[in-house]
Coordinates of C-alpha atoms in Angstrom, one line a residue:
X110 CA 22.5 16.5 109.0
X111 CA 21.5 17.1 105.5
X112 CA 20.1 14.8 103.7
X113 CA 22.8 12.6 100.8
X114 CA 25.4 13.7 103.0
X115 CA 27.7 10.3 104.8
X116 CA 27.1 6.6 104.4
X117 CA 24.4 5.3 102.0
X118 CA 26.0 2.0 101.7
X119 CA 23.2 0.5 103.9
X120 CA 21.2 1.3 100.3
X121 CA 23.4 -1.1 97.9
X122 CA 23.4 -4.6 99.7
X123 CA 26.8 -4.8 99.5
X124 CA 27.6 -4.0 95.9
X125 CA 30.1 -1.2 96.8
X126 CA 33.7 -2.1 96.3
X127 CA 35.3 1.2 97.9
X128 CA 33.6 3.7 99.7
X129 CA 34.3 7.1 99.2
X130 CA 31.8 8.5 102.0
X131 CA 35.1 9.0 104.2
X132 CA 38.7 10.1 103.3
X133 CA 40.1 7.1 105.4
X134 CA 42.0 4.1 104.3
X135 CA 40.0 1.3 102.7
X136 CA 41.5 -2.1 103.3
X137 CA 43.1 -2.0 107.1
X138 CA 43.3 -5.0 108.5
X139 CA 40.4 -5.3 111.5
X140 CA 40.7 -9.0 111.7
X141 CA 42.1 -8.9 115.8
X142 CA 39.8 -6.0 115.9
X143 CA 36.8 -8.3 115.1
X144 CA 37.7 -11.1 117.3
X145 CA 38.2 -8.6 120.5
X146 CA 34.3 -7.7 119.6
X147 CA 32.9 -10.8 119.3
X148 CA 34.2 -12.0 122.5
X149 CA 33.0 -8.8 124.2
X150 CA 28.8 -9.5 123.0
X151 CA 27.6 -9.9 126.5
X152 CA 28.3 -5.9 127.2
X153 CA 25.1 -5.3 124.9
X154 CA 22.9 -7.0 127.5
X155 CA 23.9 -4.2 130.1
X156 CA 24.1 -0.1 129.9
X157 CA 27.0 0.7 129.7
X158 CA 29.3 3.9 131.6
X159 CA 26.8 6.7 132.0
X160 CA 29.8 9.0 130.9
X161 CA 32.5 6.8 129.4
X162 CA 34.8 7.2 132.2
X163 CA 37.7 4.3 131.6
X164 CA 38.1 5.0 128.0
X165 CA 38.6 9.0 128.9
X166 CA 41.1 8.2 131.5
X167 CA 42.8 6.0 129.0
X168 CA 43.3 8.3 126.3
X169 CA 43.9 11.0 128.9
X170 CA 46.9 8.9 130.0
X171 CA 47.6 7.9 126.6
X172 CA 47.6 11.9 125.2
X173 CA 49.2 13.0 128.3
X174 CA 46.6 15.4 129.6
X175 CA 44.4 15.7 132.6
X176 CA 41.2 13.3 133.2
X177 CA 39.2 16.5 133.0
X178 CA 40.7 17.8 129.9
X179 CA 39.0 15.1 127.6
X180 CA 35.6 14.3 126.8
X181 CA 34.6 11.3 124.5
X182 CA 31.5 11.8 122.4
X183 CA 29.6 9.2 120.0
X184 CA 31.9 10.5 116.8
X185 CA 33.0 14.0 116.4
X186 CA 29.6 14.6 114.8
X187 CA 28.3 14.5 118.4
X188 CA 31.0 16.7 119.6
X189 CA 30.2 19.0 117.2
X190 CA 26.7 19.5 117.5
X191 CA 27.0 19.4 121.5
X192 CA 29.7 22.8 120.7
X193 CA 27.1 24.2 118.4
X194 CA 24.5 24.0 121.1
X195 CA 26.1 24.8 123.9
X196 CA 29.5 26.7 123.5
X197 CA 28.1 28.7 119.9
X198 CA 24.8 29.5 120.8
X199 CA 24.1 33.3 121.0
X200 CA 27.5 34.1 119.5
X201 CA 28.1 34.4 115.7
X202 CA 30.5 31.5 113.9
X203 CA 32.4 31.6 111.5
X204 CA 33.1 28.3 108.9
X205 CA 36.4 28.5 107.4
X206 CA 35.6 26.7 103.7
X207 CA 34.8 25.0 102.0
X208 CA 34.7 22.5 104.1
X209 CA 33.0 20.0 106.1
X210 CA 29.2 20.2 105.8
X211 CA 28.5 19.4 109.3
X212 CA 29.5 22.4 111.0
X213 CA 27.4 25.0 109.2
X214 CA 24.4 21.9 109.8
X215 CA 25.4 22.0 113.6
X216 CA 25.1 25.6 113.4
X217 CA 21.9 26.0 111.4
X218 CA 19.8 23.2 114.1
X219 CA 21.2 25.5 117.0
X220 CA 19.6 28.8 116.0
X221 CA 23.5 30.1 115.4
X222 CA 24.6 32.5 112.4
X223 CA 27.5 31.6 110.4
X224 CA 29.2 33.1 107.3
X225 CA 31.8 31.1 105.4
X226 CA 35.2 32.6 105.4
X227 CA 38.0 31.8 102.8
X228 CA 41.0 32.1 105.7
X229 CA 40.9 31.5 109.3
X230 CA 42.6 35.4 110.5
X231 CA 39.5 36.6 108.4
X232 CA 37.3 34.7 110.7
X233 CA 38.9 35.3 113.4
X234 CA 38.6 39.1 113.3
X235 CA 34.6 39.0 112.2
X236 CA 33.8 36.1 114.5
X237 CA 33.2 34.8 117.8
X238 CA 33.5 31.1 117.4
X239 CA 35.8 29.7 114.8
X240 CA 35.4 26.4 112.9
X241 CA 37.8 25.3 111.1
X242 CA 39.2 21.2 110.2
X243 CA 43.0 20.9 109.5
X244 CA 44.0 19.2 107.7
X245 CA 40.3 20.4 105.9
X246 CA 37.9 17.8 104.7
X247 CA 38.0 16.9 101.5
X248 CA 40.6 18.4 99.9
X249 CA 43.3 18.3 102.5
X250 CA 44.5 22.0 102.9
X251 CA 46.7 21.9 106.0
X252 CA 47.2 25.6 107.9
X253 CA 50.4 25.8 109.3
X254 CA 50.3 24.6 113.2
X255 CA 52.8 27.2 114.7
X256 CA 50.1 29.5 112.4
X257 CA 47.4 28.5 113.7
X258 CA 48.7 28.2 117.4
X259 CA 50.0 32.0 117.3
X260 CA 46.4 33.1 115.9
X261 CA 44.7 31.1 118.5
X262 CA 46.8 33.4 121.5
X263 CA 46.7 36.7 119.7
X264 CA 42.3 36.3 119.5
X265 CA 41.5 35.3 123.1
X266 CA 38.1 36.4 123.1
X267 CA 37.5 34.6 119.9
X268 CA 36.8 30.2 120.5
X269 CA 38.6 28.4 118.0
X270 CA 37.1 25.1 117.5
X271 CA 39.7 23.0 115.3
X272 CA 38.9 19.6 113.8
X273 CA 41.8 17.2 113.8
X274 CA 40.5 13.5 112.7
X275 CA 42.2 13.5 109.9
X276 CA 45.6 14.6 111.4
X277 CA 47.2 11.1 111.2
X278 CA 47.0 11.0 107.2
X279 CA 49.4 14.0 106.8
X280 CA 52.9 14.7 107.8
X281 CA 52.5 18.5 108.5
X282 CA 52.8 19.4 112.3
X283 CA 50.3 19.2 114.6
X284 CA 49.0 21.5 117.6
X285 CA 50.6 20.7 120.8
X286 CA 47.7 19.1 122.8
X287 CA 49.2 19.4 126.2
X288 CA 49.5 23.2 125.3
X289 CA 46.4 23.8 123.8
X290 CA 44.5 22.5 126.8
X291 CA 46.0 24.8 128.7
X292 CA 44.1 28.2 126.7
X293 CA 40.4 28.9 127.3
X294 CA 39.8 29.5 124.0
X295 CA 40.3 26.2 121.7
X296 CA 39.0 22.9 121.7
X297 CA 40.8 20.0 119.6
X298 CA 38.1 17.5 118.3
X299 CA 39.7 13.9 117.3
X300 CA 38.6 11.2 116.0
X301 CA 39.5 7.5 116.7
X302 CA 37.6 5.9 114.1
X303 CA 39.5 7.9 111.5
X304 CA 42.1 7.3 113.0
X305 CA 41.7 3.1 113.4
X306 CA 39.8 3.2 110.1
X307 CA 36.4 2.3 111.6
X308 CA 33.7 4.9 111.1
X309 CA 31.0 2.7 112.1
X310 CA 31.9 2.6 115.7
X311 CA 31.3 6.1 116.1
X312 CA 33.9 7.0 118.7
X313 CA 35.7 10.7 119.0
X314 CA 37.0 12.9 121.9
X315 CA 37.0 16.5 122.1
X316 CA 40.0 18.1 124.3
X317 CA 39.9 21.5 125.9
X318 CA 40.4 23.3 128.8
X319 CA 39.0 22.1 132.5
X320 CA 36.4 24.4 132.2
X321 CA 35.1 24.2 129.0
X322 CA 35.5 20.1 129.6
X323 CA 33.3 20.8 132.7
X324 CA 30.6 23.0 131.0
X325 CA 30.5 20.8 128.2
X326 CA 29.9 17.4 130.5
X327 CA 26.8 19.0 132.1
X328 CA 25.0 19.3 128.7
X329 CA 25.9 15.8 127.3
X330 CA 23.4 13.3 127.0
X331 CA 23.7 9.8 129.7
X332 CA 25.2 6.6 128.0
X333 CA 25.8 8.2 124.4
X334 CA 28.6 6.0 124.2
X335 CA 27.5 2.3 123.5
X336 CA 29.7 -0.6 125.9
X337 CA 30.7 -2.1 123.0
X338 CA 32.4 1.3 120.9
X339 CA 33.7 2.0 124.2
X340 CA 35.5 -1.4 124.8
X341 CA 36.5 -1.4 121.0
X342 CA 37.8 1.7 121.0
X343 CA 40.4 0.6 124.3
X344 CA 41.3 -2.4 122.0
X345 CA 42.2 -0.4 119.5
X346 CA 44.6 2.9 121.6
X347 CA 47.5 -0.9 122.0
X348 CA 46.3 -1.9 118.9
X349 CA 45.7 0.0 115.9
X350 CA 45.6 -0.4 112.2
X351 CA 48.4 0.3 109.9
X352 CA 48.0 3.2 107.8
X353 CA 50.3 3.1 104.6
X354 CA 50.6 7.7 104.5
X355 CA 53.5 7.7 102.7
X356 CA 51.7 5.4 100.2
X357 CA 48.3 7.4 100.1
X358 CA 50.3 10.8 99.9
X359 CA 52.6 9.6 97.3
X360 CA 49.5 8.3 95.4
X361 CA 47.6 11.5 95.9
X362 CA 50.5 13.1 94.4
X363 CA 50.5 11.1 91.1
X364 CA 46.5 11.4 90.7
X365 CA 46.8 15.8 91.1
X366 CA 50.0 15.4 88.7
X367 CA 48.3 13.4 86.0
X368 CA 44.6 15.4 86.8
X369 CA 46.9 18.7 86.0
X370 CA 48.2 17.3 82.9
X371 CA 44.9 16.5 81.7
X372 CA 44.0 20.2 81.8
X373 CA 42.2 20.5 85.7
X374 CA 43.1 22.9 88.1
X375 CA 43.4 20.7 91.3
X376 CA 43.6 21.6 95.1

């Protein structure tokens, strides 16, 4: 991770107001979410799942998919750099940007080459393993998902590793899951605590084919997953936080439409 990159909030002793470290919505309300943890304390005094097993068979149910199509990870960070280590190593990647800082970090602590690319069917043809977030982080470019999905079966050779966490704050189709797991040559990375609006519990699942689940399992550290993240994020599948999209999109609108006016060119 580089350095000034995420949450420095720990500096300001809680003089921030809103937090712009993460495109996620700022006031959701986590008051049930807070009680369900405080009545759960007691798992810190224990280790929890070596491999969080109930919480993958949850949100394998949940999703629709196969136990051994999921793998839960402490944020998509560590999904990320597990990919990099693992899956990219030896092969050259290729970054669709600007983006995401983390995967070209990932990347650079594994030993891997990467070049940035402007579009993914460049990336795809000059590449082995494909990064690429949709919709992108920060500025919200979304690539078409039938696109992306007919890309992904015309390049088999190629990996095509696709970051979705921010997938609930857009309207634009998604990638069929329950298809995608199905090709040897994608893996979805999600993220709950975008989606719930709770980066601190650093909770996200990567889905992908048996085997690369399986491979991937084998290099993963024990217990990565605290008891109480875990437990948290099974409160939160039944009960999650509202997220107002038609109110952050509509408002996202206004702000490029008056940034225009003022003379910006705005993505």
């Amino acid at each position: 991770m580089t350095e000034g990159h995420g949450d420095d909030i720990y500096r300001y002793s809680g003089l921030v107001k809103v937090n712009f470290s993460t495109n996620i919505w700022q006031y959701p309300d986590l008051s049930a979410l807070k009680r369900f943890m405080a009545s759960k304390l007691d798992f810190v005094a224990s280790y929890p799942e070596p491999e969080p097993y109930s919480l993958e068979h949850r949100l394998a149910d949940d999703i629709g998919i196969e136990y051994g199509q999921i793998m839960v990870t402490a944020g998509v960070t560590d999904a990320i750099y597990t990919i990099a280590r693992n899956i990219a190593a030896g092969r050259r990647s290729g970054i669709v940007g600007p983006t995401f800082s983390e995967y070209a970090d990932a990347c650079s602590a594994a030993g891997v080459v990467y070049d940035y690319f402007g579009d993914a069917e460049e990336a795809a043809v000059k590449s082995d393993v494909v990064w690429i977030c949709n919709p992108n982080n920060p500025d919200g470019r979304v690539i078409d998902a039938n696109g992306l999905a007919a890309l992904i079966a015309s390049r088999p050779s190629v990996m095509f590793v696709i970051d979705t966490a921010y997938s609930d704050y857009c309207r634009a189709e998604k990638l069929d899951v329950s298809t995608m797991v199905g090709r040897d040559n994608v893996i979805l990375l999600h993220s709950l605590t975008k989606q719930c609006c709770v980066p601190g519990l650093r909770v996200g699942y990567l889905t992908a084919s048996t085997e690369n689940i399986r491979f991937l399992r084998r290099h993963r550290m024990p217990w990565a997953v605290n008891a109480l993240a875990s437990s948290c994020a099974e409160f939160l599948i039944d009960n999650p936080p509202v997220i107002p999209v038609d109110m952050l999109l509509a408002e996202s609108k206004r702000m490029q439409c008056a940034m225009a006016a003022m003379g910006y060119d705005v993505t």
